[in-house]
Coordinates of C-alpha atoms in Angstrom, one line a residue:
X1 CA 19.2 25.0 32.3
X2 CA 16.0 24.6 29.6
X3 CA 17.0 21.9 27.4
X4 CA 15.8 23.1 23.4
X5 CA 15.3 26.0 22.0
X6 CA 12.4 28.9 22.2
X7 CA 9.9 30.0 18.7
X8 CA 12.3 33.1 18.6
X9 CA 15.5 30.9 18.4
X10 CA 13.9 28.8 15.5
X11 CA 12.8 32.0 13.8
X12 CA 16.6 33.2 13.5
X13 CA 17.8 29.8 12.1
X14 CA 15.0 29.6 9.8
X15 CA 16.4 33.2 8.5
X16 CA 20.3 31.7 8.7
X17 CA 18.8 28.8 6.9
X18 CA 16.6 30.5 4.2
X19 CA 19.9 32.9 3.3
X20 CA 22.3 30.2 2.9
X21 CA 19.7 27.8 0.4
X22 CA 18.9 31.1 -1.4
X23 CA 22.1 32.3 -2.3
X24 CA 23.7 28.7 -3.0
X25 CA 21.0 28.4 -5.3
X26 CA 22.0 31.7 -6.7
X27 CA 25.1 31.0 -7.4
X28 CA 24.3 27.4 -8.8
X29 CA 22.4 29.5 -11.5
X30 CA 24.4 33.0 -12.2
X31 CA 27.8 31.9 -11.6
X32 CA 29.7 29.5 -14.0
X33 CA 28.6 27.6 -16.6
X34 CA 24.8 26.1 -16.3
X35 CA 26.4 22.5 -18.8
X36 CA 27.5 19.8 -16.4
X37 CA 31.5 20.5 -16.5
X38 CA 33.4 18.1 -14.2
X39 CA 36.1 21.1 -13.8
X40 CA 33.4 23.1 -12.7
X41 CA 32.0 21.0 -10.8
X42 CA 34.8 19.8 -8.9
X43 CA 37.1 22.6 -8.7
X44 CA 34.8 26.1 -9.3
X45 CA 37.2 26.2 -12.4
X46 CA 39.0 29.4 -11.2
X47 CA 36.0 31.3 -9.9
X48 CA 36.5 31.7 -6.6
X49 CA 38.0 35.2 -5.2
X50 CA 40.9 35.7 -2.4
X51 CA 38.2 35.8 0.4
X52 CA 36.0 33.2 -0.5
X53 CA 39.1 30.5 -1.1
X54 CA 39.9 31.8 2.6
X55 CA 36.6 31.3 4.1
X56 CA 36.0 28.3 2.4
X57 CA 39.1 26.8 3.8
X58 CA 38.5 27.6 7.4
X59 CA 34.3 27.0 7.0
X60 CA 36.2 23.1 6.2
X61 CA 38.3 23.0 8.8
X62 CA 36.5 25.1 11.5
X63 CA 33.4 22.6 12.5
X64 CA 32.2 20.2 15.4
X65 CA 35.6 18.8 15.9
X66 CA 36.6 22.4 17.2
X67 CA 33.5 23.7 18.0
X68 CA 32.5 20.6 20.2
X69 CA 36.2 18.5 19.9
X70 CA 38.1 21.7 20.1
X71 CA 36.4 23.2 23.6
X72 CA 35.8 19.6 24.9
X73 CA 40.1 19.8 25.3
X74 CA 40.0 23.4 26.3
X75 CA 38.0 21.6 29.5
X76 CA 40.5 19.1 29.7
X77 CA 43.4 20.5 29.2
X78 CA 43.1 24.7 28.6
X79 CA 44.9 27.1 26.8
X80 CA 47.1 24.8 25.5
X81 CA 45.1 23.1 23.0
X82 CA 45.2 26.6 21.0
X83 CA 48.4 25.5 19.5
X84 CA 47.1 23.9 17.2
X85 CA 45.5 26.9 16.1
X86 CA 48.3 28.8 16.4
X87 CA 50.6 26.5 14.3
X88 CA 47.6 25.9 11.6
X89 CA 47.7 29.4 11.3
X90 CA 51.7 29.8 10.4
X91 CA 51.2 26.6 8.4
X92 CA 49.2 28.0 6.0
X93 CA 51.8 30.1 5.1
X94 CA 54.4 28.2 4.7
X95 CA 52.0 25.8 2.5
X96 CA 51.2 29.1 0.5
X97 CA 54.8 29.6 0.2
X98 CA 56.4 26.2 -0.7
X99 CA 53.3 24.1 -1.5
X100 CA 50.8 25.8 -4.0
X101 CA 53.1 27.2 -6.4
X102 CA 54.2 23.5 -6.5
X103 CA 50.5 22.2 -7.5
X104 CA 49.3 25.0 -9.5
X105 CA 52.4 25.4 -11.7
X106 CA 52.3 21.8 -12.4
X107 CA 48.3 22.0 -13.4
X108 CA 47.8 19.2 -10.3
X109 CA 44.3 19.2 -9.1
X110 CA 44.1 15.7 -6.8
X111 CA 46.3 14.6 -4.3
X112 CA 46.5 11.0 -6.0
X113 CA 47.3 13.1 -9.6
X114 CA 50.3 14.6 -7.8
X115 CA 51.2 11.3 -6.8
X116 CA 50.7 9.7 -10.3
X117 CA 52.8 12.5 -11.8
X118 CA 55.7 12.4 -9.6
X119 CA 55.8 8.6 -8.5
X120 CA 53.4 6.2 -9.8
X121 CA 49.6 4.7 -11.0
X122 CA 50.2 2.2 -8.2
X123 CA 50.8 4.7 -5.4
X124 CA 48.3 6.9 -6.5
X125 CA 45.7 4.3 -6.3
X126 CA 46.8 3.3 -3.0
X127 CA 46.8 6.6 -1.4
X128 CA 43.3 7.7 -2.9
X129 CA 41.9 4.7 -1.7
X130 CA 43.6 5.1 1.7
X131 CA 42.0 8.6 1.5
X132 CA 38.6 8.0 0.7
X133 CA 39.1 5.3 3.5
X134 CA 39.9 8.4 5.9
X135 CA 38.0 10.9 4.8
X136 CA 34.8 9.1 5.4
X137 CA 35.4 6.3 8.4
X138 CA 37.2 9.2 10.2
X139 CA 35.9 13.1 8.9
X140 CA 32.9 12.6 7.9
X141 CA 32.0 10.4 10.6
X142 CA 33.6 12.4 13.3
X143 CA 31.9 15.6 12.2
X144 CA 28.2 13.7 12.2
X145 CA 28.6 12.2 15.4
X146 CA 29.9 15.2 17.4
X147 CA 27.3 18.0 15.3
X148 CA 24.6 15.2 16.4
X149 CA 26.0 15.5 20.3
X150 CA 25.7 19.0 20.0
X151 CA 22.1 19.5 18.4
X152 CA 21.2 16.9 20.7
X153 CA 22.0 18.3 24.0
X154 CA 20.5 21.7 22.4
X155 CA 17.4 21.0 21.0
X156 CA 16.5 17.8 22.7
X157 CA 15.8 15.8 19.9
X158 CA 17.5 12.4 19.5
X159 CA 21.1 11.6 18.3
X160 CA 20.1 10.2 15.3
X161 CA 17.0 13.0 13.8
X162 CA 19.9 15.4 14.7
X163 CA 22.6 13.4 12.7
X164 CA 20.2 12.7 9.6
X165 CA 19.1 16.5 9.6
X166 CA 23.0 17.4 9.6
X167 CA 23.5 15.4 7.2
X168 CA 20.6 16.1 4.2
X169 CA 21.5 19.3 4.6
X170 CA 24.8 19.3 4.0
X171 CA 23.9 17.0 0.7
X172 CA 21.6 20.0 -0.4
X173 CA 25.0 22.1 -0.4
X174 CA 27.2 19.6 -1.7
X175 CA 25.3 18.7 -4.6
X176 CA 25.8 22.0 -6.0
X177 CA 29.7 21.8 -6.4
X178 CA 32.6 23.8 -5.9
X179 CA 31.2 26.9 -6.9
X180 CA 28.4 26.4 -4.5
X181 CA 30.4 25.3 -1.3
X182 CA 33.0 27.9 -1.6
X183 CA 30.6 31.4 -2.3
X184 CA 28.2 30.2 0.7
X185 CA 31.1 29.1 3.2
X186 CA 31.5 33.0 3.1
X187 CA 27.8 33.2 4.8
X188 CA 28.9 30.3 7.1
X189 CA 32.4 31.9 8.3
X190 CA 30.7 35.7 8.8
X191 CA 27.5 33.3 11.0
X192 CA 30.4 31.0 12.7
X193 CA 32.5 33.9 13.4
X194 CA 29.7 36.2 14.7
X195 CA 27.6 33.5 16.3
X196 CA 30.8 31.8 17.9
X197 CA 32.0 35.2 19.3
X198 CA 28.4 35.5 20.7
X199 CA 28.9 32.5 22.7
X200 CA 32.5 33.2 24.2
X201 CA 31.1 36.7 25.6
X202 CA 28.0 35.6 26.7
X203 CA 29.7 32.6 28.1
X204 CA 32.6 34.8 30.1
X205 CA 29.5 36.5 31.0
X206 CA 27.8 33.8 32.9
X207 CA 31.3 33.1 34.6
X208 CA 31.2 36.3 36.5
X209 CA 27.6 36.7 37.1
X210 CA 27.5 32.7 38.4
X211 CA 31.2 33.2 40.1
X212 CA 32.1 36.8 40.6
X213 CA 30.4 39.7 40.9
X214 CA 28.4 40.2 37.4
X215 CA 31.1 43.2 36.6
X216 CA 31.6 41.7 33.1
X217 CA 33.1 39.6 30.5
X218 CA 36.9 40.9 31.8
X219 CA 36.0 39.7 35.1
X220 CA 34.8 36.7 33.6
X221 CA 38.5 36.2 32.1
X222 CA 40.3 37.1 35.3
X223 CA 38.3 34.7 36.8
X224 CA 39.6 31.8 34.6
X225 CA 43.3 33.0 35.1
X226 CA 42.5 32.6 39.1
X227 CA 40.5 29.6 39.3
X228 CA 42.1 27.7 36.6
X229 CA 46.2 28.7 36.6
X230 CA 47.0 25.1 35.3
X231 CA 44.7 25.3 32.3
X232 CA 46.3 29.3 31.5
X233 CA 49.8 27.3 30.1
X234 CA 51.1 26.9 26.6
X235 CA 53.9 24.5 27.1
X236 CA 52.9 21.0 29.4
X237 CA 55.7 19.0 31.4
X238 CA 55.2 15.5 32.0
X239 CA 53.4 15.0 35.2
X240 CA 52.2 18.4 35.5
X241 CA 49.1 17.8 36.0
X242 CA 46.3 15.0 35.2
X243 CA 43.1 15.5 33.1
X244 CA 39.6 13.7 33.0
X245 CA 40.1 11.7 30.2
X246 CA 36.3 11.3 29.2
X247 CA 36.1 7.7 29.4
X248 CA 35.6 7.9 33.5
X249 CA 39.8 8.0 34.5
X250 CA 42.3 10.4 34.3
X251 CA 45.1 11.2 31.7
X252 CA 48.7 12.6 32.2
X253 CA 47.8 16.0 30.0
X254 CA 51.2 16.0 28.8
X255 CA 50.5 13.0 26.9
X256 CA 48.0 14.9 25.0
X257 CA 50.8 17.3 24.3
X258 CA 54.2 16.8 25.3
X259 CA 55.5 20.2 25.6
X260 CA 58.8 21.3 23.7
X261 CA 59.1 17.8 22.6
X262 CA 56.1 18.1 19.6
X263 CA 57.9 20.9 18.1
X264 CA 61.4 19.3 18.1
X265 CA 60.2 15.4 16.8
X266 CA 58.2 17.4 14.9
X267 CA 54.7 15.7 15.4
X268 CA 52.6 19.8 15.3
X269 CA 54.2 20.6 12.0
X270 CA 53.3 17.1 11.1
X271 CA 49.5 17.2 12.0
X272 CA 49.6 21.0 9.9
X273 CA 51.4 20.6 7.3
X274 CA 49.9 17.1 5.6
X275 CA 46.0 18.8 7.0
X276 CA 46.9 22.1 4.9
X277 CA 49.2 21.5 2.5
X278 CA 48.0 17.6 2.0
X279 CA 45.0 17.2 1.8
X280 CA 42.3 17.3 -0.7
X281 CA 39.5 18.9 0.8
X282 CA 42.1 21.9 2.0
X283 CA 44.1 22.3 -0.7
X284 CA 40.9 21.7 -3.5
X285 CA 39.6 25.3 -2.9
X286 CA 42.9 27.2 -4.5
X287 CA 43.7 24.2 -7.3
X288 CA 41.2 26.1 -9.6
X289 CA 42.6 29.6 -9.2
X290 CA 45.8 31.5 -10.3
X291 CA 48.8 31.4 -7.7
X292 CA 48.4 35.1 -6.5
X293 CA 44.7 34.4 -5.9
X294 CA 45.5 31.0 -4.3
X295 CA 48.4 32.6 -1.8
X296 CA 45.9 35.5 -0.4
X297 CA 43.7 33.0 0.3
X298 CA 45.6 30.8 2.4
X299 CA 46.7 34.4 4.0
X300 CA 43.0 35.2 5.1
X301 CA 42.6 31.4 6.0
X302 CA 45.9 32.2 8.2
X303 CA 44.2 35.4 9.9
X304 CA 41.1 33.9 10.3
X305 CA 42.3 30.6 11.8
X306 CA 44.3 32.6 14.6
X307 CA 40.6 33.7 15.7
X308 CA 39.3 30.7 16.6
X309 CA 40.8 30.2 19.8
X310 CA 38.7 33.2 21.2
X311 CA 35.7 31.7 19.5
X312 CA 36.2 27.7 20.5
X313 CA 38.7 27.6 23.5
X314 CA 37.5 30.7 25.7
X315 CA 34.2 28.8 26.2
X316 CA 35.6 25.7 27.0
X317 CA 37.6 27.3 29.7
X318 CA 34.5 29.2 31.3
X319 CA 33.1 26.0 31.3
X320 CA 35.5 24.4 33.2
X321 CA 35.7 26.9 35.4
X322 CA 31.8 26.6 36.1
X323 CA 32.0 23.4 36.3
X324 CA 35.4 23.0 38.7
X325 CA 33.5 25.8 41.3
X326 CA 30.2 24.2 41.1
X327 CA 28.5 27.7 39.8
X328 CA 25.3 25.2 38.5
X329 CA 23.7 22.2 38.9
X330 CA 22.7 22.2 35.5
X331 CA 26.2 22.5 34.2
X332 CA 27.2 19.5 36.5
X333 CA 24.4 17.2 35.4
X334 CA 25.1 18.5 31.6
X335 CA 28.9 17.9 31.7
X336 CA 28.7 14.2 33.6
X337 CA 27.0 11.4 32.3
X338 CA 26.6 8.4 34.7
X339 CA 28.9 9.8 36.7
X340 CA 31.4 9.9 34.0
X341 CA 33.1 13.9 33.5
X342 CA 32.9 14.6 29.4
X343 CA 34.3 16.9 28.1
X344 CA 33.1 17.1 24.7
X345 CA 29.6 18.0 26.7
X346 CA 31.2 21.2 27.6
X347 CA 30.3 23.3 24.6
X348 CA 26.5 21.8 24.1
X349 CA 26.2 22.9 27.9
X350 CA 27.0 26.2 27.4
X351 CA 24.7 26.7 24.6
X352 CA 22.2 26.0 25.9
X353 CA 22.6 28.2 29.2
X354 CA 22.1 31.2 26.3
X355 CA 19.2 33.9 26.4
X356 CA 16.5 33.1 24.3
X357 CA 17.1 34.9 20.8
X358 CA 21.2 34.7 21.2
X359 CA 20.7 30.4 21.5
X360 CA 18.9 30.7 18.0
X361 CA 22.3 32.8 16.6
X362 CA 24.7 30.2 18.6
X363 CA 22.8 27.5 16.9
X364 CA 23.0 29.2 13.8
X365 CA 26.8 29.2 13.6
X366 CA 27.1 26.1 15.4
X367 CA 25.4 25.0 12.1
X368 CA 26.6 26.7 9.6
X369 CA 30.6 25.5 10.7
X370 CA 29.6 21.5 10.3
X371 CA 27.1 21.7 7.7
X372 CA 30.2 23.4 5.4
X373 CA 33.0 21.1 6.3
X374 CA 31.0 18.2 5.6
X375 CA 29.9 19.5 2.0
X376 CA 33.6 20.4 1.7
X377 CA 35.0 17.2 2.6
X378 CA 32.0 15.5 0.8
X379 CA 32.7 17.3 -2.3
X380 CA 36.6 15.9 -2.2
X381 CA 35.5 12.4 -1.8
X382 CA 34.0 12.8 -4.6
X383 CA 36.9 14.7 -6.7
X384 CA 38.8 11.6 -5.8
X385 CA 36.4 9.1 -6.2
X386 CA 35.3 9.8 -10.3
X387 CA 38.8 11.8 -10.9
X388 CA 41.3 8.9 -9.3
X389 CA 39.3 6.0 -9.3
X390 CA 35.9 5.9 -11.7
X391 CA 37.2 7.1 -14.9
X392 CA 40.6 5.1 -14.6
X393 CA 39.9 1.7 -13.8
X394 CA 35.7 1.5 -14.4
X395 CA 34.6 3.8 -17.4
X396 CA 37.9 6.3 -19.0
X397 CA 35.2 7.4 -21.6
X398 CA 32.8 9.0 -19.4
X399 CA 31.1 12.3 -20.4
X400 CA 31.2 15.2 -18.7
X401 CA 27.5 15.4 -17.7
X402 CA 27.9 11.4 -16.5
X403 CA 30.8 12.4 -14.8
X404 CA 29.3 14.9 -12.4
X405 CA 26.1 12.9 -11.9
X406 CA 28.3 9.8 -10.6
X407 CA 29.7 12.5 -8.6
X408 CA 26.4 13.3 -6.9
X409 CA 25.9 9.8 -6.2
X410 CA 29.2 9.4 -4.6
X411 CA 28.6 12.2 -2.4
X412 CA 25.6 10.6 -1.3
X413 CA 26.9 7.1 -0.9
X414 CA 29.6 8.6 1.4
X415 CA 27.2 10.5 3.6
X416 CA 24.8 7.8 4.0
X417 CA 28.3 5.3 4.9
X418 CA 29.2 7.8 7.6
X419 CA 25.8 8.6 8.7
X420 CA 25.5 4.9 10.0
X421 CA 29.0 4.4 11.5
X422 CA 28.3 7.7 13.4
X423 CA 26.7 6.5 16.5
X424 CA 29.9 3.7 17.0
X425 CA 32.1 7.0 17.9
X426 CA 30.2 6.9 21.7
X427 CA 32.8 4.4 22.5
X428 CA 35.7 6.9 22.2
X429 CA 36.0 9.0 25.2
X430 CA 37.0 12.7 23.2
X431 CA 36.4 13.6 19.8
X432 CA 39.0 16.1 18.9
X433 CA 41.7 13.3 20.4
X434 CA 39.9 10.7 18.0
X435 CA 40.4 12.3 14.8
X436 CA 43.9 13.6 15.6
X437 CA 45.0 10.4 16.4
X438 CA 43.6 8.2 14.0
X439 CA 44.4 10.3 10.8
X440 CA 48.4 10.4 12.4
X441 CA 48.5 6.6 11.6
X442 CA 48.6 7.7 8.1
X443 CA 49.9 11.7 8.1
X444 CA 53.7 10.6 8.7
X445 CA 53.7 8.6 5.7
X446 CA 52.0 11.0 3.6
X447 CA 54.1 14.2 4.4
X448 CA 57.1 12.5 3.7
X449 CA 56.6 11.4 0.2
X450 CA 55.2 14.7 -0.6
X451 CA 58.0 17.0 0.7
X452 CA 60.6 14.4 -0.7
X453 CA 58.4 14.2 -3.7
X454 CA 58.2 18.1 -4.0
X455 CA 61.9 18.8 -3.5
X456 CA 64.3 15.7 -4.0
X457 CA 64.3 14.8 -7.7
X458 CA 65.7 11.6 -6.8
X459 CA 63.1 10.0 -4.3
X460 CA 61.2 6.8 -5.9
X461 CA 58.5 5.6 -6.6
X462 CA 59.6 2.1 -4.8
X463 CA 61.0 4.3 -1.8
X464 CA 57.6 5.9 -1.7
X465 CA 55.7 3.1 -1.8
X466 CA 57.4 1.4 1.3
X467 CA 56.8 4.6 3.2
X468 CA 53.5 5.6 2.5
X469 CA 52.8 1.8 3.2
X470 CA 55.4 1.6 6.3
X471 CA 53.3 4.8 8.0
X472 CA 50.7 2.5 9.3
X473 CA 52.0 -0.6 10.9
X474 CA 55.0 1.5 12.4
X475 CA 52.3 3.8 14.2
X476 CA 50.3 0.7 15.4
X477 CA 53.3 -0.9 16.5
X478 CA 54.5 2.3 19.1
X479 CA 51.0 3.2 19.9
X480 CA 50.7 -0.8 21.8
X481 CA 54.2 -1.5 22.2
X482 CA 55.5 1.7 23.9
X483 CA 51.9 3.0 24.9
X484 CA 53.7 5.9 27.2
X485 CA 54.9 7.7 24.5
X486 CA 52.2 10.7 23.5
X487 CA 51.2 10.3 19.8
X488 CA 51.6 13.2 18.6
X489 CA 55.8 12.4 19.6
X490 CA 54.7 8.6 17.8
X491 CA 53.9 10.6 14.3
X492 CA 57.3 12.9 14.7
X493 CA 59.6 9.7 15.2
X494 CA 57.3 7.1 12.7
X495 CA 57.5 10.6 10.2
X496 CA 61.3 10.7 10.6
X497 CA 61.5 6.8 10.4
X498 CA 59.6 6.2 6.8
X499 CA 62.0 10.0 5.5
X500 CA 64.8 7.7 6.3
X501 CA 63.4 4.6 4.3
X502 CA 62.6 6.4 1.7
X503 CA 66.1 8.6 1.3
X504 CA 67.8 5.1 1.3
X505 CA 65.8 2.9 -0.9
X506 CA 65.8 5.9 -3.4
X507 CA 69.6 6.8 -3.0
X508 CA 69.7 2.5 -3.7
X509 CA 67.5 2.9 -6.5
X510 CA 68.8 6.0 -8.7
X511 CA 72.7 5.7 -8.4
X512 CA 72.4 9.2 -7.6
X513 CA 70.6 10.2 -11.4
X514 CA 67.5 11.9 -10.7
X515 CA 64.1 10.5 -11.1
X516 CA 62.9 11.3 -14.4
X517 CA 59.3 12.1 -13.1
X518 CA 60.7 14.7 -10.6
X519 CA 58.8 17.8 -11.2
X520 CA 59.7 20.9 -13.1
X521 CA 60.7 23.4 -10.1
X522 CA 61.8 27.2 -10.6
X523 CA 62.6 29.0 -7.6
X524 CA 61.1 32.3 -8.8
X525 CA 58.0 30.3 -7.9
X526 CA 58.6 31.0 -4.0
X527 CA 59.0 34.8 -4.7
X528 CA 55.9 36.4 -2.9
X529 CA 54.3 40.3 -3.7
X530 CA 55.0 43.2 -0.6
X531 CA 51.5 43.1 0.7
X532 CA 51.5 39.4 0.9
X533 CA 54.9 39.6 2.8
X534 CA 53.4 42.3 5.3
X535 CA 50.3 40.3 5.8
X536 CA 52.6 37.4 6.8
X537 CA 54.9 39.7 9.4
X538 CA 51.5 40.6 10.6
X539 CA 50.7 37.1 11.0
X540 CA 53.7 36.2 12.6
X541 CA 53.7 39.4 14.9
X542 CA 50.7 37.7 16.3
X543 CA 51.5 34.5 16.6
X544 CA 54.6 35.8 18.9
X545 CA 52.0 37.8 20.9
X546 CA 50.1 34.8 22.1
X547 CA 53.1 32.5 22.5
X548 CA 54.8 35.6 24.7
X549 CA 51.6 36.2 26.7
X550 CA 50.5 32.5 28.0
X551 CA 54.2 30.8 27.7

């Protein structure tokens, strides 16, 4: 294995990298107004299309944590860890259903404005500092340190030159707003997607040629079926089988998800439904455009999120399999450090096994998927920054062209933040774990005063309050007092536990009246058009395909 990458694979990113800077700066000067408009700014004001609110979502979500995160638990654990894939994908649905028509109908552009509207100032405040908390100690950082890992086992440059060239690039995006980050994650997706499918068939590849008999990439997959039958399994059962757990033991897999049991407590739907339906930096991209627009959006985000398990967990299969047979040295020196099996090296490994040329591409998209989810989430810490926080408690009378330039700076405040608390994530033994379950301290909390707060007109603000608040010392009391249960059943029971505070204090509260801030609902809102149903069945059709294949 040559460690860095050839002229020819420099070339090509230079080319990936020249397109994307062009056409952002294209669009930063034909598109939209050229006046500094916060609105504009902050939420493309409406500009965006179907496809690029799509791309846009999943160039957000798709980045190191799956790329890197996401294949590092393929090694671990297999096929199962496309679940939540597979449940992200009939999420978005559902949110495109229930939620937007709930936000766009009621002109809500923040998370903390929703809150504001519906509940309170003092809840709002709360959660958008709680956000801005989370976004940046855990996204932003998480998405650094893991892109750094990756470029650093590429190219061979250190941690940090990878994480500060990561990171000033994605400012360069960011900078340019909405507008900017949404029409250029369409060039990101189409070099993710390409690039990403480039390395799952080249990486099959090498698993036949190193273990089989070099027939081909279907040899490559019968190969992981035969070698690997544990890792081929949708559904875990506790002491099924034990996984490397990064940190040099091993790990019960089940604990990393507990079968059945995250579907019926509920912890999947929690982790997808507050990530897509909750969250700023999600949601932001269809806030600024019309609720037909909006829904077919979060349909191509739905279609295009069921392809990333062939683009982030097929490699991280072939690479166990390499690894487990022994196929190359360089693969077992790549994938162990001081003796210590890492997962999360499993991707960067593979890459850099790639023909010259095709490394370049890999690189390319590799690139193109963390550099856009850290403008996106970048750009929504700064939404809720100036929007939530600035111009209500330091300066109400900002202008418009002030606004945005306090913007900028927050964007680069929070970059440089995370770009120094990056290097602290070594101590954690697998990134994707990390971030799943260190934002589920909070994600209980926050799903249940939004569904309550979306269709219970007498929830309160009080009743919120105590279980938004309640979310975090209820998840830190399971996770060290009954360690042995898996988290993601911790967030379904603490999730069911702050519903029934909140139902109690508010039944307490309103005397059975409803809240007088409870927001104007019509239920012709959930009506949906014929091709969005038939793109859903579609969706669905698939998403019983998979399930039936690898149950």
């Amino acid at each position: 294995m040559k460690l860095g990458l050839e002229t020819t694979d420099y070339v090509i990113f230079l080319i990936y990298f020249i397109i994307v800077a062009a056409y952002g700066y294209w669009v930063y000067k034909h598109k939209g107004k050229q006046t500094a408009d916060s609105k504009d700014f902050f939420l493309a004001e409406g500009s965006l299309t179907w496809w690029a609110i799509g791309a846009s979502i999943i160039a957000s979500n798709i980045s190191a944590e799956q790329f890197i995160g996401m294949s590092g638990q393929a090694f671990q654990l297999g096929l199962a860890i496309s679940v939540y894939e597979v449940v992200g994908g009939f999420s978005l649905i559902i949110i495109a259903i229930y939620f937007l028509p709930m936000y766009i109908r009621n002109k809500i552009y923040t998370m903390p404005q929703f809150l504001q509207m519906r509940y309170d100032n003092r809840l709002a405040t709360i959660m958008a500092v709680f956000w801005l908390f989370l976004y940046i100690l855990v996204n932003l950082t998480s998405i650094i340190y893991l892109g750094a890992l990756s470029l650093e086992k590429m190219t061979g440059f250190g941690f940090m030159p990878c994480a500060i060239f990561l990171t000033v690039f994605a400012v360069f995006i960011t900078l340019g707003g909405m507008k900017v980050i949404g029409y250029t994650d369409v060039i990101q997706v189409v070099c993710l997607v390409i690039g990403g499918l480039a390395t799952t068939y080249l990486a099959l590849q090498l698993l036949s040629d190193k273990v089989g008999t070099g027939s081909g990439v279907f040899e490559g997959l019968s190969l992981i079926k035969q070698k690997a039958d544990s890792h081929m399994h949708m559904i875990f059962s506790p002491g099924q089988y034990q996984v490397h757990n990064g940190k040099g033991g091993m790990i019960d897999a089940y604990n990393q998800l507990p079968g059945l049991l995250m579907f019926i407590v509920g912890g999947q739907w929690i982790v997808n439904f507050n990530y897509f339906g909750c969250n700023q930096y999600i949601t932001q991209r269809a806030l600024g455009a019309d609720l037909t627009t909006a829904r077919s959006g979060l349909l191509f985000a739905a279609f295009l999120k069921l392809m990333m398990p062939f683009i982030v967990v097929l490699p991280g299969l072939a690479a166990y399999v390499l690894f487990q047979e022994q196929a190359d040295p360089a693969i077992i020196k790549g994938i162990t450090e001081s003796g210590v099996v890492k997962p999360d090296n499993a991707y960067p490994v593979l890459l850099n096994l790639l023909p010259v040329g095709l490394k370049g591409l890999a690189f390319a998209a590799l690139t193109a998927a963390i550099v856009a989810s850290l403008a996106g989430k970048a750009n929504s810490i700064s939404t809720i920054y100036m929007l939530d926080i600035h111009k209500k408690f330091i300066n109400p009378n900002l202008d418009e062209k002030k606004t945005v330039w306090l913007g900028r700076v927050a964007i680069v405040v929070s970059f440089i933040i995370a770009l120094a608390i990056s290097p602290l994530l070594k101590n954690f033994g697998q990134g994707f774990e990390y971030i799943q379950e260190y934002t589920g301290f909070i994600s209980p909390g926050i799903l249940a005063i939004f569904l309550l707060g979306f269709f219970w007109r007498k929830a309160t603000a009080n009743a919120a309050l105590v279980a938004a608040v309640l979310s975090i010392p209820l998840s830190t009391f399971f996770k060290y007092q009954f360690p042995e249960i898996p988290f993601l059943n911790r967030m379904g029971i603490v999730f069911w536990i702050c519903v029934a505070v909140h139902v109690t204090i508010s039944l307490i509260e309103s005397k059975g009246k409803d809240n007088k801030n409870a927001l104007e609902v019509n239920k012709d809102w959930f009506k949906t058009t014929s091709s969005f149903r038939l793109g859903a069945a579609g969706i669905f059709a698939l998403i019983i395909l998979i399930y039936t294949l690898f149950w």
